[in-house]
Amino acid sequence: MSLEKLRAALRSLKRYEQPYYVPTLWHKGTLGIEAVEPARYYLSIIESILDMPKAACIGEETNNTGSNAEHLSRGEWSRLAVVYNLFVRTATAFDHNQNRQLDLETPNTLRETGTFLKAIALLPYIKNLGANTVHLLPITAIGSDGNKGNLGSPYAIKNPYKLDERLSEPILGLTVEEEFRAFVEAAHRLGIRVVVEFVFRTAAKDSDWIKEHPEWFYWIKSHIQDRPQGAFDEERYGNPIFTAEELSQILEKVERHDFHNLPEPHAVYRSFFTEVPQTVELRDGRYIGRTKSGVECRIPGAFADWPPQDTQPPWNDVTYLKLYTHPHYNYIAYNTVRMYEANLAKPEYINQPLWEKIIGIIPYYQDAFDIDGVMIDMGHALPTLLKQSMVAAAREKNPNFAFWDENFAATAKSRIEGYNAVIGSMPFVAHEIRNLTKMLAEWAKDGVAIPSFATAESHNTPRAAARFGGGAAGRAFSKFIFGLSAVLPAIPFIHNGAEICEYYPINTGLGFSSDELQHFPSHRLPLFSAFAFDWERANEQVPLNDFIAKVMSVRQRYRDVLTNHSAGSMAVLSDGLSPVVVLTRQVGKTKLLYVGNANVEAREQIKIPLSTSRAVLEDLFSGKVLNVEANLLSVELAAGESALFEIS
């Protein structure tokens, strides 16, 4: 057992002579820091996990209510998930020696950046929040060519079959694979499932595959320069430039799902691309090829491929994989890497060895690490046949394996493709009461085609605690969202750091203004550089841990009602004009009333007419008891506060 190997390695470590500090929130639930002897500290947590009887993971246990007896197959346990989104490198980083910086190199000591060892130590903390599933951002080996920051993006994958060595603790003498196995084993002992995010459409520009399989990549002439931000020079490489008429035709055809003879990039752009080089060498950290005719070529950066008029410059650290080999379509554009041209996407043009390598990734992680599911980055942009093959291969090994899609639209299409959950649109509407109410009303009317994440933030968006000016208002908004997320027909999603009101974004990918982009330069973002959350002071706010744990325990108590996604199981009683959200959840005879104050600065009061014989109602979140007078329930809520009542 890898967890026992880890225990043995910790036992063999020499006693630390230098002070080593950890946040007390990790193990005591209070703010502050504490000096510990690190080997003993981590050893005690691992031994406590090993001493516990193994808990059942969701989908393995039998529901105590007797209904919906569960051994949920084909990944459908996802609808019961409460997710903690863990970016290991950042979430478990800490200034352990208190020298006011994160040391990247720590010879003969434990790392200050995040590791699997520290992630194991964080698992009881995660479980105490009420989470039963951990979603890991990519943990694979990271490339170097074009990287931003001092660590690089986990999405610039050098080799999907290898793990990021920086997530290991070299002093332990174990491989990073053994330490990740120990993490999954510890999670499973605690009843926590593990879902890992993967990228299958792109690779690092210095991917290990380039030297061995140059035919799996696109190549352009090495003298072609990249196009700067906002420029429209067609003599430089970037997203292909189309005329207004061409763009109109592209958008119209894609809207009709007509992928025959899609408008192609201009000839000048197509001329950038070369045949597959005969020789490839690594030169100053970059792969350079030479074709049969002697043309020197390089790996081009990927870019935002949709919509086609996007003017972002090429990304420096990743490139697109060449999924099809039709000689005419030897270029990167919307019609070759996303909205696949019908003349290209034919069986005879499939880059079969590459597809087989991609299809084998998930089964490898199932066999080697026993993971429970995957989140597929940009899964909706992969060829349907490739996705079907990936799903079939994974579920042949484990019929209960889950597939999640980084898709902002929660539609039946994802369900048909084999997915169990999607990100959905809530992170983009949660801070606007009218749009939030509109989304909830649509769920109530139509039901939920596929579960999405109930959250106001992800690693790509602004932090919830940074909304409305941050501070107390940001905390109030975060609290409102956590209360609401507990009662929705969706998957509560705790983005690491949200519980301690972390305001600094992981990445600025979506929903940031130009001023915010300047305030958060990319090279300083946690997605690219070393960063630690404010575990010691929680950004000068009261942590939301206890509140989250409470509302998630209530969700578990009423799980049959609150995880029901059918039309009619939810009714929205508020109109979006008031900052107070009112809705009911009902299955059978059990009916719940939720009231939430989205006003992040002031108290709100509302009177709700009820048809109930009860004279008093208890708020299941706070324990407060309210009187029902003349069939009216008067509820007063502080900024960001939520209440839930059983009114059956």
PDB file of C-alpha atoms in Angstrom, residues 410-419:
ATOM      1  CA  ALA A 410     -25.748  22.330 -19.505  1.00  0.00           C
ATOM      2  CA  THR A 411     -27.554  20.565 -22.341  1.00  0.00           C
ATOM      3  CA  ALA A 412     -28.702  17.053 -23.162  1.00  0.00           C
ATOM      4  CA  LYS A 413     -25.923  16.856 -25.778  1.00  0.00           C
ATOM      5  CA  SER A 414     -23.301  16.389 -23.051  1.00  0.00           C
ATOM      6  CA  ARG A 415     -25.428  13.663 -21.474  1.00  0.00           C
ATOM      7  CA  ILE A 416     -25.720  11.859 -24.815  1.00  0.00           C
ATOM      8  CA  GLU A 417     -21.934  12.014 -25.233  1.00  0.00           C
ATOM      9  CA  GLY A 418     -21.490  10.144 -21.948  1.00  0.00           C
ATOM     10  CA  TYR A 419     -20.811  13.000 -19.547  1.00  0.00           C
TER      11      TYR A 419
END
